[in-house]
Short mmCIF file of C-alpha atoms in Angstrom, two decimals:
data_model
loop_
_atom_site.label_atom_id
_atom_site.label_comp_id
_atom_site.label_asym_id
_atom_site.label_seq_id
_atom_site.Cartn_x
_atom_site.Cartn_y
_atom_site.Cartn_z
CA MET A 121 64.38 13.18 -97.27
CA ASP A 122 64.32 9.61 -95.59
CA ARG A 123 68.32 9.42 -95.90
CA TRP A 124 69.02 11.97 -93.74
CA LEU A 125 66.87 9.44 -90.69
CA THR A 126 69.16 6.79 -91.48
CA LEU A 127 71.01 5.79 -88.89
CA ASP A 128 74.33 3.20 -88.73
CA HIS A 129 72.49 0.90 -86.39
CA GLU A 130 76.04 -0.65 -84.79
CA LEU A 131 77.36 2.71 -83.77
CA ALA A 132 74.66 4.54 -82.64
CA ALA A 133 74.01 1.63 -80.10
CA GLN A 134 77.45 1.50 -78.99
CA MET A 135 77.57 5.18 -78.38
CA LEU A 136 73.90 5.06 -76.25
CA ILE A 137 75.54 2.40 -74.26
CA GLY A 138 78.66 3.97 -73.67
CA PHE A 139 76.79 7.24 -72.51
CA VAL A 140 74.56 5.63 -70.21
CA ARG A 141 77.16 3.17 -68.59
CA ASN A 142 79.46 6.64 -68.26
CA GLN A 143 76.72 8.96 -67.12
CA VAL A 144 75.28 6.63 -64.45
CA GLY A 145 79.05 5.68 -63.59
CA LYS A 146 80.64 8.92 -63.24
CA VAL A 147 77.92 9.89 -60.31
CA GLY A 148 78.49 6.85 -58.52
CA PHE A 149 76.30 4.35 -58.98
CA GLU A 150 75.97 1.65 -60.27
CA ARG A 151 72.00 1.04 -60.91
CA ALA A 152 69.33 1.97 -62.49
CA VAL A 153 65.59 1.54 -62.68
CA ILE A 154 63.19 2.46 -65.73
CA ALA A 155 59.36 2.19 -66.10
CA LEU A 156 58.25 -0.21 -68.98
CA SER A 157 55.32 0.39 -70.65
CA GLY A 158 55.37 -2.43 -72.65
CA GLY A 159 55.99 0.71 -76.00
CA ILE A 160 58.99 0.98 -78.10
CA ASP A 161 60.80 3.80 -76.30
CA SER A 162 60.73 2.33 -72.85
CA ALA A 163 61.78 -1.17 -74.46
CA LEU A 164 64.37 0.38 -76.31
CA SER A 165 65.83 2.12 -73.73
CA ALA A 166 66.04 -1.21 -71.34
CA VAL A 167 68.02 -3.16 -73.77
CA LEU A 168 70.33 0.03 -74.08
CA THR A 169 70.66 0.32 -70.30
CA ALA A 170 70.66 -3.45 -69.43
CA ARG A 171 74.02 -3.28 -72.13
CA ALA A 172 75.28 -0.53 -70.48
CA LEU A 173 74.84 -2.10 -66.91
CA GLY A 174 74.64 -5.88 -67.33
CA PRO A 175 70.75 -7.02 -66.70
CA GLU A 176 70.90 -7.93 -62.94
CA ASN A 177 71.93 -3.77 -62.41
CA VAL A 178 68.61 -2.68 -63.76
CA THR A 179 64.96 -2.85 -62.53
CA ALA A 180 62.23 -2.50 -64.69
CA VAL A 181 58.70 -1.11 -62.87
CA MET A 182 55.14 -1.56 -64.99
CA MET A 183 52.43 0.19 -63.83
CA PRO A 184 49.28 -0.73 -65.29
CA TYR A 185 45.84 1.43 -64.64
CA ARG A 186 42.88 -0.44 -64.67
CA GLU A 187 41.79 0.59 -68.32
CA SER A 188 45.63 -0.11 -69.04
CA ASN A 189 45.63 -2.71 -72.20
CA PRO A 190 46.79 -5.98 -71.18
CA ASP A 191 49.07 -6.20 -74.11
CA SER A 192 51.14 -3.55 -72.59
CA LEU A 193 51.83 -5.36 -69.60
CA SER A 194 52.72 -8.45 -71.30
CA HIS A 195 54.61 -6.87 -73.77
CA ALA A 196 56.40 -5.30 -70.88
CA ARG A 197 56.79 -8.82 -69.52
CA LEU A 198 58.16 -10.19 -72.25
CA LEU A 199 61.22 -7.79 -72.38
CA ALA A 200 62.03 -7.93 -69.10
CA GLU A 201 62.23 -11.92 -69.14
CA GLY A 202 63.64 -11.59 -72.16
CA LEU A 203 66.73 -9.53 -71.25
CA GLY A 204 66.73 -11.21 -67.49
CA ILE A 205 65.92 -7.95 -65.66
CA ASP A 206 64.30 -7.61 -62.30
CA SER A 207 61.08 -6.67 -62.60
CA ARG A 208 57.48 -5.54 -60.66
CA VAL A 209 54.52 -4.30 -61.18
CA ILE A 210 52.82 -1.58 -59.29
CA GLU A 211 49.36 -0.88 -60.49
CA ILE A 212 48.76 2.84 -59.98
CA THR A 213 44.66 2.14 -60.34
CA ASP A 214 44.15 2.42 -56.62
CA LEU A 215 46.38 5.30 -56.25
CA VAL A 216 44.23 7.54 -58.60
CA GLU A 217 40.89 6.83 -58.74
CA PRO A 218 40.50 8.12 -55.28
CA TYR A 219 41.53 11.36 -57.19
CA PHE A 220 39.61 10.36 -60.16
CA SER A 221 36.46 10.20 -58.26
CA ARG A 222 36.65 13.45 -56.60
CA ASN A 223 36.87 15.01 -59.35
CA PRO A 224 34.35 13.44 -62.13
CA ALA A 225 34.53 15.36 -64.79
CA MET A 226 38.50 15.40 -65.41
CA SER A 227 39.59 15.30 -68.61
CA ASN A 228 41.45 12.31 -70.63
CA LEU A 229 44.50 15.19 -70.56
CA ARG A 230 43.96 15.83 -67.07
CA ARG A 231 43.85 12.19 -66.28
CA GLY A 232 46.53 11.25 -68.75
CA ASN A 233 48.74 13.42 -66.90
CA VAL A 234 47.85 12.76 -63.49
CA MET A 235 48.81 9.04 -64.03
CA ALA A 236 52.28 9.79 -65.29
CA ARG A 237 53.10 11.95 -62.89
CA THR A 238 52.25 8.97 -60.09
CA ARG A 239 54.01 6.47 -62.42
CA MET A 240 57.11 9.14 -61.83
CA THR A 241 56.54 9.35 -58.17
CA LEU A 242 56.48 5.82 -58.35
CA VAL A 243 59.80 5.24 -60.14
CA TYR A 244 61.76 8.01 -58.30
CA ASP A 245 60.69 6.17 -54.85
CA MET A 246 61.93 2.93 -56.63
CA SER A 247 65.42 4.75 -57.83
CA ALA A 248 65.87 5.65 -54.03
CA ARG A 249 65.18 2.31 -52.57
CA ASN A 250 68.06 0.58 -55.43
CA ASP A 251 70.68 3.34 -55.04
CA ALA A 252 69.34 3.46 -58.62
CA LEU A 253 69.45 6.25 -61.18
CA VAL A 254 65.98 6.77 -63.35
CA ILE A 255 66.81 6.24 -66.99
CA GLY A 256 64.21 8.08 -69.81
CA THR A 257 62.33 7.30 -72.57
CA SER A 258 61.68 10.35 -74.08
CA ASN A 259 62.65 10.99 -77.73
CA LYS A 260 63.55 13.33 -80.35
CA THR A 261 60.07 13.71 -82.09
CA GLU A 262 58.50 13.55 -78.48
CA LEU A 263 60.69 16.57 -77.04
CA LEU A 264 60.15 18.57 -80.06
CA LEU A 265 56.13 18.20 -80.05
CA GLY A 266 56.09 18.53 -76.33
CA TYR A 267 54.53 15.19 -76.56
CA GLY A 268 54.65 14.21 -73.08
CA THR A 269 53.99 14.90 -69.88
CA LEU A 270 56.02 17.47 -67.82
CA HIS A 271 57.36 15.83 -64.79
CA GLY A 272 55.76 12.87 -65.56
CA ASP A 273 56.97 10.62 -68.31
CA MET A 274 59.55 13.26 -69.37
CA ALA A 275 61.11 13.28 -65.79
CA SER A 276 64.47 11.38 -65.85
CA ALA A 277 67.92 11.59 -65.09
CA VAL A 278 69.68 9.93 -67.91
CA ASN A 279 68.07 10.01 -71.56
CA PRO A 280 69.49 8.05 -73.41
CA LEU A 281 66.85 8.62 -76.71
CA GLY A 282 66.27 11.93 -76.51
CA ASP A 283 67.90 12.83 -79.80
CA ILE A 284 66.74 10.18 -82.23
CA TYR A 285 63.38 10.44 -83.93
CA LYS A 286 60.56 7.95 -83.27
CA THR A 287 61.07 6.52 -86.76
CA GLN A 288 65.00 6.28 -86.04
CA VAL A 289 63.89 4.69 -82.09
CA PHE A 290 61.77 1.86 -84.46
CA MET A 291 64.83 1.07 -86.94
CA LEU A 292 67.47 0.83 -83.82
CA ALA A 293 64.65 -0.98 -81.69
CA ALA A 294 64.72 -4.03 -84.19
CA ALA A 295 67.86 -3.57 -84.97
CA VAL A 296 69.22 -4.24 -80.97
CA GLY A 297 66.50 -7.21 -81.14
CA VAL A 298 63.31 -5.75 -79.28
CA PRO A 299 60.57 -8.71 -79.63
CA ASP A 300 57.85 -8.10 -83.06
CA PRO A 301 55.16 -7.37 -81.32
CA ILE A 302 56.56 -4.44 -79.67
CA LEU A 303 57.89 -3.57 -83.03
CA GLN A 304 54.78 -4.12 -85.04
CA LYS A 305 52.12 -2.34 -82.99
CA PRO A 306 50.89 0.89 -83.08
CA PRO A 307 52.48 3.07 -80.59
CA SER A 308 50.47 4.48 -78.38
CA ALA A 309 50.67 6.01 -74.56
CA ASP A 310 47.89 3.57 -73.57
CA LEU A 311 45.80 6.29 -71.53
CA TRP A 312 42.63 5.07 -72.57
CA GLU A 313 40.97 2.34 -74.40
CA GLY A 314 42.13 2.34 -78.77
CA GLN A 315 44.40 5.18 -77.74
CA THR A 316 47.09 5.71 -80.71
CA ASP A 317 49.65 8.22 -80.92
CA GLU A 318 49.50 8.89 -84.28
CA GLU A 319 45.71 9.41 -84.20
CA GLU A 320 45.91 11.52 -80.98
CA LEU A 321 48.76 13.69 -82.92
CA GLY A 322 46.76 13.79 -86.07
CA LEU A 323 50.10 13.00 -88.11
CA THR A 324 52.07 10.13 -88.65
CA TYR A 325 55.30 9.35 -87.40
CA ARG A 326 56.89 9.02 -90.68
CA ASP A 327 55.75 12.41 -92.22
CA VAL A 328 56.34 14.52 -89.31
CA ASP A 329 59.92 13.09 -88.90
CA ARG A 330 60.96 13.53 -92.41
CA LEU A 331 60.14 17.01 -91.89
CA LEU A 332 61.55 17.52 -88.39
CA VAL A 333 64.81 16.40 -89.81
CA LEU A 334 64.87 19.14 -92.62
CA LEU A 335 63.42 21.80 -90.07
CA VAL A 336 65.41 21.31 -86.71
CA ASP A 337 68.86 18.89 -87.84
CA ARG A 338 69.32 20.72 -91.86
CA ARG A 339 67.95 24.56 -90.79
CA PHE A 340 65.53 24.21 -93.38
CA ASN A 341 62.82 27.42 -93.35
CA LEU A 342 59.61 26.91 -93.85
CA GLN A 343 59.76 28.34 -97.46
CA GLU A 344 63.10 25.59 -98.16
CA ALA A 345 60.95 22.67 -96.53
CA ALA A 346 57.82 23.81 -98.29
CA ALA A 347 60.09 23.33 -101.81
CA ALA A 348 61.62 20.27 -100.50
CA GLY A 349 57.79 19.07 -101.46
CA VAL A 350 55.92 19.54 -97.85
CA ASP A 351 52.69 20.92 -97.53
CA ARG A 352 52.71 25.09 -96.05
CA ASN A 353 50.11 24.42 -93.36
CA TYR A 354 51.51 21.46 -92.04
CA ILE A 355 55.22 22.93 -91.28
CA ALA A 356 53.00 25.82 -90.00
CA GLN A 357 51.19 23.34 -87.60
CA ILE A 358 54.14 21.37 -86.55
CA LEU A 359 56.72 24.54 -86.39
CA GLY A 360 53.52 25.97 -84.27
CA LYS A 361 54.15 22.53 -82.14
CA VAL A 362 57.53 23.04 -81.96
CA ARG A 363 57.50 26.71 -80.60
CA THR A 364 54.66 26.24 -78.05
CA ASN A 365 56.65 23.60 -76.53
CA GLN A 366 59.92 24.84 -75.83
CA PHE A 367 58.94 25.20 -72.54
CA LYS A 368 58.90 21.85 -71.58
CA ARG A 369 62.47 21.77 -73.06
CA ARG A 370 63.71 24.20 -70.53
CA PRO A 371 64.07 24.60 -66.69
CA PRO A 372 61.90 26.66 -65.10
CA VAL A 373 62.62 30.64 -65.68
CA ILE A 374 63.98 32.44 -62.90
CA ALA A 375 64.18 36.25 -62.41
CA LYS A 376 67.13 37.88 -63.22
CA LEU A 377 67.77 40.63 -60.15
CA SER A 378 72.00 39.84 -59.53
CA ASP A 379 75.12 39.35 -61.77
CA ARG A 380 75.17 36.12 -61.74
CA THR A 381 72.07 33.92 -62.09
CA ILE A 382 71.75 30.28 -62.30
CA GLU A 383 72.19 28.87 -65.85
CA ARG A 384 72.56 32.31 -66.98
CA GLU A 385 75.92 33.39 -65.78
CA PHE A 386 76.63 30.61 -63.40
CA ARG A 387 76.94 27.85 -65.84
CA TYR A 388 78.75 25.01 -65.41
CA PRO A 389 78.51 21.42 -67.39
CA ARG A 390 75.96 18.83 -65.54
CA ASP A 391 79.40 16.78 -65.41
CA TRP A 392 80.90 19.44 -62.74
CA GLY A 393 82.93 17.74 -59.96
CA VAL A 394 81.82 14.46 -61.04
CA MET B 1028 59.47 50.58 -75.70
CA ASN B 1029 58.83 46.98 -75.55
CA PRO B 1030 59.03 44.86 -78.50
CA ALA B 1031 57.98 41.49 -78.89
CA LEU B 1032 60.60 38.68 -78.95
CA GLY B 1033 60.78 37.43 -82.89
CA ASP B 1034 57.58 38.73 -83.81
CA LEU B 1035 58.30 41.05 -86.38
CA ASP B 1036 54.77 41.67 -87.65
CA ARG B 1037 53.43 42.61 -84.31
CA ASN B 1038 56.50 45.14 -83.74
CA LEU B 1039 56.32 46.70 -86.70
CA GLY B 1040 52.75 47.17 -85.07
CA LEU B 1041 54.58 48.73 -82.12
CA HIS B 1042 56.63 50.86 -84.52
CA LEU B 1043 54.19 52.63 -86.14
CA GLU B 1044 52.59 53.73 -83.40
CA TRP B 1045 55.26 55.37 -81.78
CA VAL B 1046 56.17 56.99 -85.14
CA GLU B 1047 52.46 58.41 -85.14
CA ARG B 1048 53.26 59.36 -81.26
CA ALA B 1049 56.83 61.20 -82.11
CA ARG B 1050 55.14 62.69 -85.34
CA ARG B 1051 51.99 64.53 -83.33
CA ASP B 1052 54.55 65.46 -81.00
CA ARG B 1053 56.22 67.16 -84.05
CA CYS B 1054 59.43 65.43 -83.97
CA ASP B 1055 62.14 65.27 -86.81
CA LEU B 1056 63.85 62.17 -85.94
CA VAL B 1057 62.53 59.51 -83.69
CA VAL B 1058 65.42 56.12 -82.29
CA PHE B 1059 64.41 53.11 -81.55
CA PRO B 1060 66.42 50.56 -79.08
CA GLU B 1061 68.89 47.85 -80.50
CA LEU B 1062 66.99 45.38 -81.91
CA SER B 1063 63.66 46.94 -81.97
CA LEU B 1064 61.90 44.82 -84.32
CA THR B 1065 62.57 41.32 -83.16
CA GLY B 1066 63.32 41.47 -79.55
CA TYR B 1067 66.83 40.41 -77.98
CA VAL B 1068 67.66 37.49 -76.41
CA LEU B 1069 67.62 35.79 -79.86
CA GLU B 1070 69.47 33.13 -79.64
CA ASP B 1071 69.09 30.63 -82.92
CA LEU B 1072 65.74 33.02 -83.57
CA ALA B 1073 67.96 35.12 -85.24
CA TYR B 1074 68.49 33.39 -88.42
CA GLY B 1075 64.24 33.72 -89.00
CA VAL B 1076 64.25 37.00 -88.10
CA GLY B 1077 66.95 38.19 -89.75
CA MET B 1078 65.93 40.93 -92.83
CA ARG B 1079 67.49 42.05 -96.59
CA LEU B 1080 67.70 45.43 -96.38
CA ASP B 1081 64.84 45.24 -99.40
CA ASP B 1082 62.75 43.42 -96.37
CA PRO B 1083 58.85 44.78 -97.36
CA ARG B 1084 58.57 45.12 -93.34
CA LEU B 1085 61.60 48.10 -93.34
CA ALA B 1086 60.10 49.07 -96.60
CA VAL B 1087 57.14 50.15 -94.57
CA LEU B 1088 59.20 52.41 -92.40
CA ILE B 1089 61.08 53.51 -95.08
CA GLU B 1090 57.97 54.98 -96.49
CA GLN B 1091 57.65 56.63 -92.95
CA SER B 1092 60.45 58.50 -93.45
CA LYS B 1093 59.68 60.39 -95.66
CA SER B 1094 57.40 62.66 -93.16
CA ILE B 1095 59.89 61.68 -89.58
CA SER B 1096 63.52 60.40 -89.97
CA ILE B 1097 63.73 56.79 -88.35
CA ILE B 1098 66.50 54.54 -86.78
CA VAL B 1099 64.47 51.19 -85.89
CA GLY B 1100 67.25 48.33 -85.04
CA PHE B 1101 67.14 44.64 -86.68
CA VAL B 1102 68.67 41.53 -87.65
CA GLU B 1103 70.56 41.87 -91.05
CA HIS B 1104 70.59 39.09 -93.15
CA THR B 1105 73.56 40.61 -95.80
CA PRO B 1106 73.86 39.00 -99.15
CA ASP B 1107 76.84 36.97 -98.05
CA HIS B 1108 74.59 35.38 -95.73
CA GLN B 1109 75.55 36.84 -92.13
CA TYR B 1110 73.55 38.43 -89.84
CA ARG B 1111 74.65 41.40 -87.79
CA ILE B 1112 72.98 43.33 -85.34
CA ALA B 1113 71.87 46.59 -87.52
CA SER B 1114 70.83 49.95 -86.73
CA ALA B 1115 69.51 51.53 -90.16
CA TYR B 1116 69.14 55.51 -90.30
CA LEU B 1117 65.86 56.09 -92.89
CA GLU B 1118 65.40 59.74 -94.31
CA ASP B 1119 63.55 60.79 -96.91
CA GLY B 1120 62.04 57.63 -98.25
CA GLU B 1121 65.59 56.18 -97.96
CA ILE B 1122 68.60 54.21 -96.07
CA ARG B 1123 70.74 56.60 -95.53
CA TYR B 1124 72.99 54.52 -93.38
CA VAL B 1125 72.98 51.18 -91.52
CA HIS B 1126 75.65 50.33 -89.08
CA HIS B 1127 76.61 47.23 -87.83
CA LYS B 1128 77.28 46.37 -83.98
CA VAL B 1129 80.97 46.15 -84.15
CA TYR B 1130 81.37 44.76 -80.04
CA LEU B 1131 79.03 42.02 -80.05
CA VAL B 1132 78.84 40.92 -76.28
CA THR B 1133 79.32 37.26 -75.34
CA TYR B 1134 80.30 36.94 -71.53
CA GLY B 1135 77.92 37.29 -68.32
CA LEU B 1136 74.33 36.59 -69.41
CA PHE B 1137 75.19 37.24 -73.63
CA ASP B 1138 75.83 35.08 -76.33
CA GLU B 1139 75.68 37.17 -79.34
CA GLY B 1140 78.97 35.91 -80.58
CA ARG B 1141 77.61 32.87 -80.91
CA TYR B 1142 75.03 33.65 -83.14
CA LEU B 1143 75.74 37.14 -85.18
CA ALA B 1144 79.10 38.54 -87.10
CA ALA B 1145 80.22 41.57 -86.02
CA GLY B 1146 80.42 44.83 -87.96
CA GLU B 1147 83.61 46.29 -89.15
CA ARG B 1148 83.35 49.72 -89.25
CA VAL B 1149 82.29 52.85 -87.40
CA ARG B 1150 81.58 55.63 -89.40
CA ALA B 1151 79.33 59.10 -88.70
CA PHE B 1152 77.15 60.14 -91.89
CA ASP B 1153 74.86 63.21 -92.71
CA THR B 1154 71.68 63.67 -92.78
CA LYS B 1155 69.36 66.51 -93.29
CA PHE B 1156 70.09 67.66 -89.59
CA GLY B 1157 73.55 67.43 -89.86
CA ARG B 1158 75.86 64.64 -89.28
CA GLN B 1159 75.42 62.07 -87.12
CA ALA B 1160 76.57 58.07 -85.67
CA ILE B 1161 74.96 55.49 -84.56
CA LEU B 1162 76.85 53.08 -82.13
CA ILE B 1163 74.83 50.01 -80.65
CA CYS B 1164 75.06 49.08 -76.94
CA GLU B 1165 78.34 47.74 -76.68
CA ASP B 1166 79.73 49.49 -79.12
CA LEU B 1167 79.85 52.39 -76.15
CA TRP B 1168 81.55 50.83 -73.96
CA HIS B 1169 84.43 50.97 -75.98
CA PRO B 1170 85.75 54.13 -75.99
CA SER B 1171 87.67 54.08 -78.99
CA ALA B 1172 84.26 53.78 -81.13
CA LEU B 1173 83.26 57.39 -79.57
CA VAL B 1174 86.81 58.76 -80.24
CA ILE B 1175 86.54 57.73 -84.21
CA ALA B 1176 82.44 58.71 -84.03
CA ALA B 1177 83.50 62.26 -82.49
CA ALA B 1178 87.11 62.23 -84.96
CA ASP B 1179 84.53 61.41 -88.32
CA GLY B 1180 82.05 65.03 -87.40
CA ALA B 1181 79.20 63.36 -85.36
CA ASP B 1182 77.40 66.15 -83.23
CA VAL B 1183 74.78 63.40 -83.38
CA ILE B 1184 75.77 60.23 -81.06
CA HIS B 1185 72.87 57.35 -81.34
CA ALA B 1186 72.58 54.31 -78.74
CA PRO B 1187 70.06 52.37 -79.20
CA ALA B 1188 70.41 49.84 -76.65
CA ALA B 1189 69.45 46.43 -75.03
CA SER B 1190 70.27 46.36 -71.40
CA PRO B 1191 69.33 44.41 -68.61
CA GLY B 1192 69.10 45.39 -65.43
CA ARG B 1193 71.57 43.59 -63.13
CA GLY B 1194 73.56 44.41 -60.20
CA ILE B 1195 71.10 44.99 -57.29
CA SER B 1196 73.40 44.18 -54.26
CA GLY B 1197 74.75 46.88 -52.36
CA ALA B 1198 73.17 50.34 -51.44
CA ALA B 1199 73.06 51.61 -55.01
CA GLU B 1200 69.66 53.24 -55.65
CA VAL B 1201 69.95 52.28 -59.35
CA LEU B 1202 71.27 49.04 -60.98
CA GLY B 1203 75.06 48.45 -62.10
CA SER B 1204 74.11 48.48 -65.15
CA ALA B 1205 72.42 51.72 -65.31
CA ARG B 1206 74.61 53.44 -63.04
CA THR B 1207 77.28 52.77 -65.91
CA TRP B 1208 75.28 53.91 -68.41
CA HIS B 1209 74.52 56.83 -66.46
CA ASP B 1210 77.64 57.95 -66.34
CA LEU B 1211 79.52 57.25 -69.72
CA THR B 1212 76.95 58.82 -71.75
CA ARG B 1213 77.37 61.90 -69.13
CA VAL B 1214 81.44 61.63 -69.53
CA TYR B 1215 81.62 61.20 -73.26
CA SER B 1216 78.54 63.68 -74.17
CA GLN B 1217 80.59 66.29 -72.44
CA MET B 1218 84.18 65.13 -73.43
CA LEU B 1219 83.66 64.88 -76.86
CA VAL B 1220 81.30 67.85 -76.78
CA ASN B 1221 78.32 66.28 -78.74
CA PHE B 1222 74.61 65.20 -78.71
CA THR B 1223 73.77 61.48 -77.24
CA VAL B 1224 70.73 59.65 -77.71
CA PHE B 1225 70.69 56.75 -75.36
CA ALA B 1226 67.84 54.58 -76.48
CA ASN B 1227 67.16 51.65 -74.16
CA ARG B 1228 64.44 49.29 -74.21
CA THR B 1229 61.94 47.70 -71.58
CA GLY B 1230 60.31 44.51 -71.10
CA TYR B 1231 61.29 41.24 -70.03
CA GLU B 1232 62.49 38.07 -72.04
CA ASP B 1233 63.15 35.05 -69.95
CA GLY B 1234 63.44 36.18 -67.25
CA ILE B 1235 65.37 39.16 -68.22
CA ASN B 1236 64.30 42.77 -67.24
CA PHE B 1237 65.25 45.88 -69.92
CA TYR B 1238 64.98 48.67 -67.45
CA GLY B 1239 64.75 51.53 -69.87
CA ALA B 1240 65.97 55.03 -68.64
CA SER B 1241 66.46 56.14 -72.16
CA ARG B 1242 67.72 59.26 -72.00
CA ILE B 1243 69.17 62.22 -74.26
CA LEU B 1244 72.40 64.54 -73.39
CA GLY B 1245 73.65 68.01 -74.55
CA PRO B 1246 76.96 68.31 -75.35
CA ASP B 1247 77.95 70.05 -71.68
CA GLY B 1248 76.77 66.90 -70.30
CA GLN B 1249 73.50 67.85 -69.33
CA VAL B 1250 70.61 65.32 -69.33
CA LEU B 1251 67.56 67.04 -71.23
CA ALA B 1252 65.12 64.13 -71.14
CA ASP B 1253 65.22 61.49 -68.89
CA ALA B 1254 62.44 58.72 -69.80
CA GLY B 1255 62.46 56.37 -66.80
CA GLY B 1256 61.58 52.66 -66.33
CA ASP B 1257 58.13 52.62 -68.53
CA PRO B 1258 58.36 52.53 -72.27
CA ALA B 1259 57.76 56.95 -72.71
CA LEU B 1260 58.25 59.24 -75.94
CA ILE B 1261 61.16 61.59 -74.73
CA SER B 1262 62.14 64.42 -76.64
CA ALA B 1263 64.93 67.25 -77.19
CA ASP B 1264 65.68 69.86 -78.92
CA LEU B 1265 69.14 69.25 -80.46
CA SER B 1266 69.76 72.70 -81.55
CA ASP B 1267 72.90 74.06 -83.38
CA GLY B 1268 72.92 76.70 -81.23
CA ALA B 1269 73.46 74.29 -77.92
CA LEU B 1270 76.11 72.77 -79.86
CA ARG B 1271 78.26 75.84 -80.85
CA ARG B 1272 77.92 77.15 -77.26
CA ALA B 1273 79.48 74.41 -76.00
CA ARG B 1274 82.17 73.57 -78.73
CA ILE B 1275 83.25 77.57 -77.63
CA ALA B 1276 83.17 76.18 -73.66
CA SER B 1277 84.85 73.50 -74.20
CA PRO B 1278 87.49 73.69 -77.59
CA LEU B 1279 88.12 69.47 -76.57
CA ARG B 1280 87.20 68.66 -80.72
CA ARG B 1281 89.17 71.68 -81.89
CA ASP B 1282 92.27 70.88 -80.02
CA GLU B 1283 91.81 67.37 -80.59
CA LYS B 1284 95.44 66.11 -82.07
CA LEU B 1285 94.28 63.44 -84.69
CA ASN B 1286 98.31 62.83 -86.07
CA VAL B 1287 99.36 62.08 -82.34
CA THR B 1288 96.41 59.87 -81.28
CA LEU B 1289 97.21 57.93 -85.06
CA ASN B 1290 100.83 57.97 -84.73
CA GLU B 1291 100.90 56.36 -81.67
CA LEU B 1292 98.07 53.86 -82.53
CA ALA B 1293 100.23 52.77 -85.42
CA ARG B 1294 103.40 52.33 -83.60
CA ILE B 1295 101.35 50.19 -81.14
CA ARG B 1296 99.88 47.29 -83.92
CA GLN B 1297 103.37 47.74 -84.92
CA VAL B 1298 104.75 46.56 -81.30
CA ARG B 1299 101.71 44.21 -81.25
CA ILE B 1300 102.20 42.07 -84.49
CA ARG B 1301 105.64 41.77 -83.66
#
């Protein structure tokens, strides 16, 4: 099964670098901003963007919260320094704490969403300040499972990683020279102490990517995936996540009244007029 | 009726409820809308909900047809792995006929041709209640399909549909799409001198509203029953006497010149090929 997840690293990197250069340039921009978490997705996105636009045109924004793992910030710094890109640290503690203190019963999920959307606000403000576009960091695994905050970390103008699975992110990141400490640590949204993606999702990226590539890319149905050796309950669970998170991958639904509704009959490429 | 998008089991339950109501009303035949078992805006879901003709869910309705004839809509997964929009006529515990939608709609808000294969025949078929034909939605926007069905001897033309409401601009009191259906069912019934059963669904899918307005028309073009906008069971007596009287009063079928039509169409085909 793993062969469906293999990538020609050089070709993939070249295509993604060309994509970022083309998408940013054609709408009249030269610069990009990217939120660096210290994790592998934003690291890979930053490397690709720096190669596409030149390090002098990329600004990294690090936005720690007081409970964030200090390693996250030091890993983000390590990456930014290695790439020679401009970086800014903006603490979000002072911004989110007043709201948290007014709502002491907030769940981790709600707190995480507020932090993700606060970071989105700041990175978009930085993009306006710098005449830059926001580069996304959501990968295909996260997008399919809905493991991201809508209008938070999922928000961007240009996303180079949305069609590669998390295990492919690891392979590509290693190939383009993302530093070892970032490659080695377990993936984490770092929203609370000790959080890891795999624990929170209750699955491993390796297993879920092997299944997703069958279901999505290879169009296996439930029976065929089961025949390929995947547990039926697991398949049903993952299919359920993919299905119930479809709304996150689409713009808000528009009520149809007229003969020509935006998105439905009013369809133009995104590159229309640029 | 208002089927749930992609939920075959739930829709089968709905069908059984409506069949029971029709049986209580002492109907002989119950006609469900286009894709009544699957919902309409399927896109890639079409491949998941496609059914073989020996599917156990279809078998439930075939069993029901021992006491009441049924026209049901679904996606047929054919032995050569084509997926077609189908409406099956079930009677006396067997599938009497399956019509595949010939004219797939791939313009405006519709995208059927991207996902589905088109049917390749238009035929009338014999039933306990005389000779009938099924045409699905867009099929009826092509007058040739109705001319063929009538020439093949159909006394009743069924029109299962999933027609979305659109065109609210202007002073029209009804939706533009509904007005077209009112006009074409009335004119066809009168000109081809047959009963027409227009079964359109209700409900919302992805922001699209299906407006219902199912109706049954007599061979003189008169509306015998009209459902309005809510899910409803309407019925009418499709009496042989009414058909006889209409065909005496308006002998259009008797006077139809099949040879003129065939000769001229053959000539036109030659010209077009050249």
